[in-house]
Structure formats: C-alpha cells, structure tokens
Tab-separated table of C-alpha atoms in Angstrom:
chain	number	residue	atom	x	y	z
A	93	MET	CA	0.000	0.000	0.000
A	94	LYS	CA	1.119	3.477	-0.805
A	95	ARG	CA	1.166	5.990	1.976
A	96	SER	CA	-0.743	9.081	1.089
A	97	VAL	CA	-1.973	12.208	2.787
A	98	GLU	CA	-4.354	14.938	1.847
A	99	VAL	CA	-2.820	18.329	2.327
A	100	SER	CA	-4.318	21.757	1.916
A	101	GLY	CA	-2.370	24.940	1.449
A	102	LYS	CA	-2.156	28.224	-0.342
A	103	SER	CA	-0.249	26.897	-3.309
A	104	LEU	CA	0.828	23.598	-4.793
A	105	GLU	CA	4.442	24.527	-4.178
A	106	GLU	CA	3.795	25.139	-0.492
A	107	VAL	CA	1.831	21.912	-0.125
A	108	LEU	CA	4.565	19.848	-1.748
A	109	GLU	CA	7.178	21.536	0.373
A	110	ARG	CA	5.304	20.543	3.518
A	111	ALA	CA	4.605	17.053	2.249
A	112	SER	CA	8.235	16.504	1.406
A	113	ARG	CA	9.159	17.482	4.959
A	114	TYR	CA	6.453	15.280	6.357
A	115	PHE	CA	7.463	12.204	4.397
A	116	ASP	CA	11.075	13.121	4.808
A	117	VAL	CA	11.777	12.539	1.133
A	118	PRO	CA	12.718	15.020	-1.575
A	119	LYS	CA	9.924	16.558	-3.588
A	120	GLU	CA	11.019	14.639	-6.660
A	121	HIS	CA	9.937	11.412	-4.992
A	122	LEU	CA	6.427	12.597	-4.329
A	123	SER	CA	3.483	12.022	-6.573
A	124	TYR	CA	0.356	13.992	-6.176
A	125	GLU	CA	-3.060	14.656	-7.492
A	126	VAL	CA	-4.803	17.979	-7.208
A	127	LEU	CA	-8.141	17.248	-5.555
A	128	SER	CA	-9.572	20.716	-5.596
A	129	GLU	CA	-8.371	24.189	-6.134
A	130	ASN	CA	-10.060	27.345	-5.006
A	131	LYS	CA	-8.413	30.314	-6.612
A	132	GLY	CA	-10.183	32.837	-4.419
A	133	PHE	CA	-13.435	33.084	-6.254
A	134	LEU	CA	-14.210	36.679	-5.443
A	135	GLY	CA	-10.656	37.669	-4.833
A	136	ILE	CA	-10.887	38.580	-1.178
A	137	LEU	CA	-13.929	36.825	0.198
A	138	VAL	CA	-12.799	33.238	-0.339
A	139	PRO	CA	-9.190	32.414	0.523
A	140	LYS	CA	-7.096	30.650	-2.074
A	141	VAL	CA	-6.884	26.991	-1.145
A	142	VAL	CA	-5.505	24.031	-2.974
A	143	LYS	CA	-6.195	20.521	-1.741
A	144	VAL	CA	-3.791	17.840	-2.859
A	145	ARG	CA	-3.378	14.124	-2.261
A	146	VAL	CA	0.311	13.355	-1.954
A	147	TRP	CA	2.059	10.012	-1.780
A	148	VAL	CA	5.571	8.645	-1.973
A	149	GLU	CA	6.584	6.995	-5.201
A	150	ASP	CA	9.634	5.319	-3.791
A	151	GLN	CA	8.664	2.155	-1.921
A	152	GLU	CA	11.578	2.209	0.471
A	153	GLU	CA	9.901	4.640	2.809
A	154	GLU	CA	6.794	2.537	3.207
A	155	ALA	CA	7.746	1.102	6.557
A	156	LEU	CA	7.220	4.468	8.227
A	157	ASP	CA	3.991	4.831	10.090
A	158	VAL	CA	1.035	6.729	8.818
A	159	ALA	CA	-0.183	9.808	10.619
A	160	THR	CA	-2.310	12.704	9.615
A	161	PHE	CA	-0.351	15.595	8.334
A	162	GLU	CA	-1.759	18.103	10.777
A	163	GLU	CA	-0.372	16.107	13.675
A	164	ALA	CA	3.197	16.558	12.569
A	165	PRO	CA	4.862	19.130	14.801
A	166	ARG	CA	5.927	21.717	12.288
A	167	VAL	CA	8.828	23.297	14.081
A	168	SER	CA	10.719	20.129	14.852
A	169	VAL	CA	10.122	18.800	11.375
A	170	GLN	CA	11.597	21.945	9.929
A	171	GLN	CA	14.679	21.583	12.036
A	172	GLU	CA	15.199	18.054	10.878
A	173	ALA	CA	14.816	19.148	7.303
A	174	SER	CA	17.433	21.844	7.568
A	175	GLN	CA	19.879	19.472	9.175
A	176	GLU	CA	19.337	16.991	6.420
A	177	LYS	CA	19.892	19.583	3.691
A	178	VAL	CA	23.630	19.073	3.636
A	179	PRO	CA	24.738	15.533	4.431
A	180	SER	CA	27.986	15.479	6.342
A	181	ASN	CA	29.456	12.896	4.007
A	182	LEU	CA	28.918	14.998	0.913
A	183	GLU	CA	32.451	14.777	-0.394
A	184	GLU	CA	32.479	11.061	0.129
A	185	LEU	CA	29.165	10.727	-1.671
A	186	GLN	CA	30.425	12.650	-4.681
A	187	LYS	CA	33.536	10.533	-4.861
A	188	VAL	CA	31.665	7.239	-4.637
A	189	ALA	CA	29.061	8.357	-7.163
A	190	VAL	CA	31.636	9.429	-9.732
A	191	GLY	CA	33.653	6.268	-9.149
A	192	PHE	CA	30.633	4.114	-9.867
A	193	LEU	CA	29.671	6.079	-12.969
A	194	ARG	CA	33.218	6.107	-14.292
A	195	GLY	CA	33.369	2.324	-14.045
A	196	LEU	CA	29.981	1.921	-15.661
A	197	LEU	CA	30.718	4.271	-18.551
A	198	ASP	CA	34.130	2.772	-19.218
A	199	LYS	CA	32.592	-0.677	-19.413
A	200	MET	CA	29.996	0.657	-21.806
A	201	GLN	CA	32.932	1.870	-23.872
A	202	VAL	CA	31.530	5.310	-24.379
A	203	ASN	CA	33.520	8.459	-24.743
A	204	VAL	CA	32.185	10.959	-22.207
A	205	ASP	CA	33.238	13.190	-19.320
A	206	ILE	CA	31.721	13.309	-15.863
A	207	THR	CA	31.537	16.416	-13.738
A	208	VAL	CA	29.904	16.813	-10.358
A	209	ARG	CA	28.306	19.980	-9.144
A	210	GLN	CA	26.436	20.958	-6.046
A	211	GLU	CA	23.076	22.516	-6.761
A	212	GLU	CA	20.285	23.621	-4.526
A	213	ARG	CA	18.385	20.410	-5.223
A	214	GLY	CA	21.384	18.240	-4.511
A	215	VAL	CA	24.415	16.627	-6.067
A	216	VAL	CA	24.178	16.605	-9.840
A	217	CYS	CA	26.422	14.233	-11.753
A	218	ALA	CA	26.619	15.638	-15.266
A	219	ILE	CA	27.721	13.534	-18.189
A	220	ASP	CA	28.628	15.064	-21.494
A	221	GLY	CA	30.708	14.301	-24.550
A	222	LYS	CA	30.730	12.635	-27.915
A	223	ASP	CA	28.581	9.633	-26.994
A	224	ALA	CA	26.156	11.428	-24.708
A	225	GLY	CA	23.280	10.824	-27.127
A	226	ILE	CA	23.509	7.044	-26.755
A	227	LEU	CA	23.356	7.394	-22.988
A	228	ILE	CA	20.146	9.400	-22.945
A	229	GLY	CA	18.118	6.818	-24.847
A	230	ARG	CA	14.583	6.984	-26.081
A	231	LYS	CA	12.669	9.526	-23.997
A	232	GLY	CA	15.570	9.505	-21.564
A	233	GLU	CA	15.073	5.854	-20.601
A	234	THR	CA	18.771	5.035	-20.478
A	235	LEU	CA	19.374	8.107	-18.366
A	236	GLU	CA	16.617	6.959	-16.006
A	237	ALA	CA	18.093	3.452	-15.876
A	238	MET	CA	21.531	4.755	-14.964
A	239	GLU	CA	20.001	6.928	-12.282
A	240	VAL	CA	18.190	3.895	-10.838
A	241	LEU	CA	21.446	1.938	-10.628
A	242	LEU	CA	23.399	4.883	-9.239
A	243	ARG	CA	20.842	5.491	-6.494
A	244	THR	CA	20.585	1.811	-5.624
A	245	PHE	CA	24.356	1.559	-5.494
A	246	LEU	CA	24.622	4.599	-3.211
A	247	SER	CA	21.793	3.620	-0.888
A	248	LYS	CA	23.376	0.203	-0.467
A	249	ARG	CA	26.384	2.058	0.871
A	250	GLY	CA	24.292	4.097	3.271
A	251	PHE	CA	24.083	7.383	1.415
A	252	GLU	CA	21.089	9.659	1.226
A	253	THR	CA	20.038	8.981	-2.347
A	254	GLY	CA	17.170	11.353	-2.926
A	255	TYR	CA	19.911	13.899	-2.960
A	256	VAL	CA	21.680	12.613	-6.055
A	257	GLU	CA	20.732	13.267	-9.618
A	258	LEU	CA	22.130	12.372	-12.993
A	259	ASP	CA	22.046	14.552	-16.054
A	260	ILE	CA	23.340	13.934	-19.538
A	261	ALA	CA	24.086	16.720	-22.002
A	262	ASN	CA	21.637	18.945	-20.181
A	263	TYR	CA	18.817	16.603	-21.206
A	264	LYS	CA	16.732	17.196	-18.117
A	265	LYS	CA	16.716	20.943	-18.518
A	266	ARG	CA	15.878	20.710	-22.205
A	267	ARG	CA	13.129	18.224	-21.474
A	268	GLU	CA	11.758	20.482	-18.793
A	269	GLU	CA	11.559	23.388	-21.226
A	270	ALA	CA	9.883	21.187	-23.827
A	271	LEU	CA	7.357	19.999	-21.250
A	272	ARG	CA	6.584	23.540	-20.147
A	273	LYS	CA	5.929	24.524	-23.739
A	274	LEU	CA	3.783	21.437	-24.207
A	275	ALA	CA	1.800	22.310	-21.079
A	276	GLU	CA	1.070	25.834	-22.323
A	277	LYS	CA	0.103	24.541	-25.740
A	278	VAL	CA	-2.229	21.913	-24.319
A	279	ALA	CA	-3.814	24.492	-22.001
A	280	GLN	CA	-4.593	26.650	-25.032
A	281	LYS	CA	-6.084	23.685	-26.816
A	282	VAL	CA	-8.252	22.798	-23.838
A	283	ILE	CA	-9.575	26.356	-23.662
A	284	ARG	CA	-10.102	26.582	-27.413
A	285	GLU	CA	-11.846	23.261	-27.860
A	286	LYS	CA	-13.497	23.186	-24.442
A	287	LYS	CA	-12.563	19.586	-23.805
A	288	ARG	CA	-10.044	17.887	-21.613
A	289	VAL	CA	-6.792	16.530	-22.955
A	290	LYS	CA	-4.955	13.476	-21.655
A	291	LEU	CA	-1.196	13.633	-22.115
A	292	GLU	CA	1.118	10.748	-22.851
A	293	PRO	CA	2.300	8.579	-19.961
A	294	MET	CA	5.134	10.266	-18.082
A	295	ASN	CA	7.215	9.564	-15.014
A	296	ALA	CA	6.616	11.398	-11.752
A	297	ARG	CA	9.176	14.106	-12.374
A	298	GLU	CA	7.811	14.920	-15.798
A	299	ARG	CA	4.237	14.973	-14.588
A	300	ARG	CA	5.231	17.353	-11.855
A	301	ILE	CA	6.651	19.762	-14.423
A	302	ILE	CA	3.293	19.840	-16.205
A	303	HIS	CA	1.420	20.348	-12.921
A	304	THR	CA	3.667	23.152	-11.705
A	305	THR	CA	3.639	24.912	-15.070
A	306	LEU	CA	-0.137	25.107	-15.058
A	307	LYS	CA	-0.817	25.423	-11.344
A	308	GLU	CA	-1.404	29.193	-11.503
A	309	HIS	CA	-3.306	29.011	-14.762
A	310	PRO	CA	-6.617	30.836	-14.392
A	311	GLN	CA	-8.656	28.610	-16.687
A	312	VAL	CA	-7.377	25.039	-16.511
A	313	VAL	CA	-6.606	22.474	-13.827
A	314	THR	CA	-4.406	19.398	-13.981
A	315	TYR	CA	-4.541	16.015	-12.303
A	316	SER	CA	-3.168	12.549	-12.957
A	317	VAL	CA	-4.938	9.318	-13.770
A	318	GLY	CA	-3.851	5.686	-14.102
A	319	PHE	CA	-0.986	3.796	-12.543
A	320	GLU	CA	2.748	3.758	-13.122
A	321	PRO	CA	4.218	3.399	-15.664
A	322	GLY	CA	1.095	4.421	-17.550
A	323	ARG	CA	0.150	7.327	-15.310
A	324	ARG	CA	-0.918	10.346	-17.327
A	325	VAL	CA	-1.657	13.986	-16.712
A	326	VAL	CA	-5.074	15.303	-17.662
A	327	VAL	CA	-5.584	18.975	-18.422
A	328	GLU	CA	-9.122	20.157	-18.051
A	329	LEU	CA	-11.124	23.367	-17.988
A	330	LYS	CA	-11.326	24.592	-14.435
A	331	GLU	CA	-15.055	25.242	-14.610
A	332	ALA	CA	-15.715	21.737	-15.939
A	333	ARG	CA	-13.714	20.197	-13.102
A	334	GLU	CA	-15.409	22.281	-10.454
A	335	GLU	CA	-18.787	21.365	-11.816
A	336	LYS	CA	-17.889	17.695	-11.628
A	337	GLU	CA	-16.878	18.033	-8.005
A	338	ARG	CA	-20.128	19.692	-7.097
A	339	ASP	CA	-22.074	17.054	-8.939
A	340	PRO	CA	-20.566	13.581	-8.574
A	341	GLU	CA	-23.372	12.172	-10.661
A	342	LYS	CA	-21.965	13.914	-13.653
A	343	LYS	CA	-18.543	12.559	-12.946
A	344	THR	CA	-19.673	8.977	-13.309
A	345	GLY	CA	-21.415	9.952	-16.477
A	346	ARG	CA	-18.190	11.307	-17.912
A	347	ASN	CA	-16.187	8.327	-16.921
A	348	SER	CA	-18.381	5.983	-18.907
A	349	PRO	CA	-16.492	4.779	-21.969
A	350	LYS	CA	-17.999	6.913	-24.680
A	351	SER	CA	-20.870	9.304	-24.525
A	352	THR	CA	-22.172	10.734	-27.721
A	353	GLY	CA	-22.278	14.407	-28.397
A	354	ALA	CA	-26.051	14.356	-28.202
A	355	GLU	CA	-26.014	12.890	-24.718
A	356	LYS	CA	-23.576	15.521	-23.595
A	357	ARG	CA	-25.729	18.291	-24.926
A	358	ASN	CA	-28.762	16.870	-23.202
A	359	ARG	CA	-26.975	16.591	-19.939
A	360	ASN	CA	-25.678	20.096	-20.218
A	361	SER	CA	-29.062	21.548	-20.964
A	362	ARG	CA	-30.552	19.629	-18.060
A	363	LYS	CA	-27.976	21.003	-15.688
A	364	ARG	CA	-28.139	24.528	-16.891
A	365	PRO	CA	-30.957	25.813	-14.677
A	366	ARG	CA	-29.333	24.435	-11.570
A	367	LYS	CA	-25.988	25.836	-12.573
A	368	SER	CA	-27.273	29.356	-12.997
A	369	GLY	CA	-29.012	29.059	-9.639
A	370	GLY	CA	-25.853	27.909	-7.933
A	371	GLN	CA	-23.709	30.635	-9.383
A	372	LYS	CA	-25.735	33.694	-8.567
A	373	LYS	CA	-22.625	35.338	-7.290
A	374	ALA	CA	-20.856	34.859	-10.578
A	375	LEU	CA	-23.725	36.403	-12.464
A	376	GLY	CA	-23.874	39.308	-10.069
A	377	GLU	CA	-20.240	39.993	-10.770
B	84	MET	CA	29.890	-6.283	-22.669
B	85	LYS	CA	30.354	-9.165	-20.271
B	86	GLU	CA	32.412	-6.905	-18.032
B	87	LEU	CA	29.598	-4.379	-18.052
B	88	VAL	CA	27.056	-6.959	-16.889
B	89	GLU	CA	29.439	-8.229	-14.242
B	90	TYR	CA	30.234	-4.731	-13.054
B	91	MET	CA	26.589	-3.803	-12.607
B	92	VAL	CA	25.616	-7.031	-10.877
B	93	LYS	CA	28.641	-7.060	-8.571
B	94	SER	CA	28.079	-3.490	-7.481
B	95	LEU	CA	24.529	-4.291	-6.374
B	96	VAL	CA	24.879	-7.581	-4.501
B	97	ASP	CA	26.092	-8.339	-0.991
B	98	ASP	CA	28.165	-11.266	-2.140
B	99	PRO	CA	30.137	-10.345	-5.288
B	100	GLU	CA	32.194	-13.544	-4.993
B	101	ARG	CA	29.187	-15.621	-5.945
B	102	VAL	CA	28.320	-13.683	-9.077
B	103	SER	CA	28.848	-15.500	-12.323
B	104	VAL	CA	28.079	-14.312	-15.811
B	105	SER	CA	28.316	-16.685	-18.751
B	106	GLU	CA	28.229	-15.670	-22.342
B	107	LEU	CA	26.281	-17.619	-24.954
B	108	GLU	CA	27.083	-16.415	-28.404
B	109	GLY	CA	24.418	-16.738	-31.088
B	110	GLU	CA	24.405	-15.578	-34.662
B	111	GLN	CA	22.652	-12.320	-34.145
B	112	SER	CA	22.714	-11.932	-30.419
B	113	VAL	CA	24.658	-12.733	-27.307
B	114	ILE	CA	22.935	-14.012	-24.209
B	115	TYR	CA	24.406	-13.191	-20.819
B	116	GLU	CA	23.288	-15.544	-18.115
B	117	VAL	CA	23.587	-14.083	-14.662
B	118	ARG	CA	23.751	-16.195	-11.525
B	119	VAL	CA	23.980	-14.811	-8.012
B	120	ALA	CA	23.599	-16.054	-4.457
B	121	PRO	CA	19.914	-16.780	-3.694
B	122	GLU	CA	19.896	-14.021	-1.048
B	123	ASP	CA	20.983	-11.549	-3.694
B	124	MET	CA	18.340	-12.386	-6.272
B	125	GLY	CA	16.019	-9.673	-5.065
B	126	LYS	CA	18.763	-7.085	-5.196
B	127	ILE	CA	19.441	-7.500	-8.880
B	128	ILE	CA	15.789	-7.815	-9.836
B	129	GLY	CA	14.385	-5.045	-7.675
B	130	LYS	CA	10.820	-4.160	-6.921
B	131	GLN	CA	8.685	-4.923	-9.939
B	132	GLY	CA	11.844	-5.809	-11.830
B	133	ARG	CA	13.008	-2.237	-11.711
B	134	ILE	CA	16.702	-2.960	-11.393
B	135	ALA	CA	16.735	-5.831	-13.873
B	136	LYS	CA	14.975	-3.556	-16.321
B	137	ALA	CA	17.483	-0.773	-15.733
B	138	MET	CA	20.386	-3.154	-16.361
B	139	ARG	CA	18.807	-4.390	-19.585
B	140	THR	CA	18.248	-0.839	-20.763
B	141	ILE	CA	21.882	0.025	-20.130
B	142	VAL	CA	23.103	-3.088	-21.928
B	143	LYS	CA	20.853	-2.221	-24.847
B	144	ALA	CA	22.373	1.244	-25.007
B	145	ALA	CA	25.879	-0.181	-24.916
B	146	CYS	CA	24.958	-2.429	-27.867
B	147	VAL	CA	24.563	0.606	-30.064
B	148	LYS	CA	28.326	0.801	-30.232
B	149	SER	CA	29.085	-2.903	-30.590
B	150	GLY	CA	26.280	-3.455	-33.080
B	151	LYS	CA	25.336	-6.859	-31.724
B	152	LYS	CA	22.158	-7.514	-29.796
B	153	ALA	CA	22.671	-8.537	-26.197
B	154	VAL	CA	20.178	-10.230	-23.906
B	155	VAL	CA	20.499	-10.424	-20.136
B	156	GLU	CA	18.917	-13.350	-18.371
B	157	ILE	CA	18.820	-13.829	-14.642
B	158	LEU	CA	18.905	-17.476	-13.614
B	159	GLU	CA	18.074	-19.060	-10.313
C-alpha cells in the first residue's frame, strides 16, 4: 500500500514543500493529485486553497507509520529538514558516485566526461561528450536506468540517495523546457476546444513539471490518472472540473467509456438551470 | 559487454564472490546468463523488476556501439 496524505495549502508549491518534509523525502519522490483548487473566487472573500493528495513513489519509505499531516509538529520537522539539507558525508558521496559512474561508462565503452556539481536540489552528476546521445536513450530511458542503478548503489552504501541526480548533455533541462511549452500549448487547446486533454504517460518528475507549469493558470486544472508506468496527466477546464466536483453524478457519467455528443448536450441543458441558480454570485459579478 | 554486466551485478549484490556471468554467443545476439547467491536475487531484480529492467536498458544502449544484440537473463 502506498502511503498518502491529503494536504491543503495556499499553493501547490507550499503543499509539496510541507509534504516533502512530512514524508522526509525530496519533492522529486512525491506524486500527487490535485483534488480541488479554489483560486479565491471573489478575490478577497474566499481564501485561495488548494487541496492535494500526496504520496511517496519510492517504496523504500513505506515502513514508516502513517499519521495525519496536521499532527506533525511543524517546528521540529523543519529543524530536521534543515539538518538533512547538507549531508555530512557529501564529499564522500560525490567521490563514490563518480567512481561508480566512471566504471559503468568505461565498461559501456563510451567516450564521455563526468563532472559533479552541487546545486540547490542536490548533487548533480553531469555527463557530457561525444557519446552522450547514446546514454540518454529513447525519452531519456537510459538516463533513467543509470540513475536507478546509481541510487541503488549509493543507498546500499548508506548514502542519502534522494539527494543525487544524474544529467546527460543537459537533457533534463531541455526536457523540462519542452514539457513547459507542451503544457502551455495543451492548455490553449483545452480552452479553445473546451474539452479535456490526456497527455502521454510520463514519469513522476515529468508529470510534476506539467502540474507546476499550469498550477497558476486561471482557466485550466491538472490532475493525474492511471498507474505507473502508464500514469498520465489530464488537463481540463477549471469550470468543468469544479462542476464535476459539485455534482458527482456527472462525474460517473463522464467516466463511462464513450458518450455521444447528443447525450452531452442533453446533460448540459438539463444542468443549466441548476448551474445558474448555484452561481448567482458569478452572475452578479 | 560481459564486463559491463558483471560490473553492474557485482556493485549491487552483498556477495560479489558468488556472481557469475556466462556468455552464450548466437548468430545475431549474445545471451548473458547471470547467476547470483539466492539471497541476492532480489537485489538485482528489484521491486517490480526495476533494477533488472534498468540493467537491460543500459546493456541495450551499450549495444549501439558494438552493433550486436545482447540479452540479459537472470537465472536461479
């Protein structure tokens, strides 16, 4: 069973920050689903609240006990987090990581260089050179695979592994930019065509990029559906999502395999009177 | 390629002494049969085969240079 908590906060960023402290794992290891988002409907009257279900992707942490998030004493947790920020054996970790990678890459007979740098998010082992392309693989799968082995290798030797990352020829940054562009483009499409769009399956890190890119978007919301490795982000009109939450009946209707356009129109027209009644405030605005 | 498989497996197990990798050469592909101590089986397979999959992906990438298909099999 996956551990998960429901957290509310002012922004997705803040919620994930708190969740990462609570689970004691880096944000990259968290998966989440936006349950509801209230962007402050009338600006001042309703506070901005985002409710998110967060869980840990990495199974290693499962043994920890489950508690509600509110119970976690915030101050002490913060202290722990700041202590953990810089592991005392940092130099050692860098040396071991590079040693392992050097051996691996030599045995793969590829011609590349390794450099290590300390970034805010942790130790980044950067690989670059003539053969870097081979090492990235299709959709970065070889890069992912090497990261899996590197982390397993390090954790076996007692290092904090959430702290270590691998990058090849700046692939991650380029991918992030591509994903941000994709997110914006999909958001436009959703608004233009007034229907939700399901993206291709992505890993947790990539999904998070889509979520964070669109989290402040005034018109669309994002959430994830399905299970790893087929988990996908869905981008949907905010008003459509909110309507679904108010009316669970409609949700089941939408989840049914295929509903014809005619059915949809009927349903919409049926709901219309109720909708206008429920949104008096909006009309008054 | 055999060294690569050995290197990966040995760096993940508790008992590197009991790792053996044998090479079976075919016409179009080479099969690498990996044997480890029974206690180490889980370590090279990983949860939901995650580590075994990672090793296979890396071997596949390394094949790009050698040009010959390589298959990794883990034997009990």
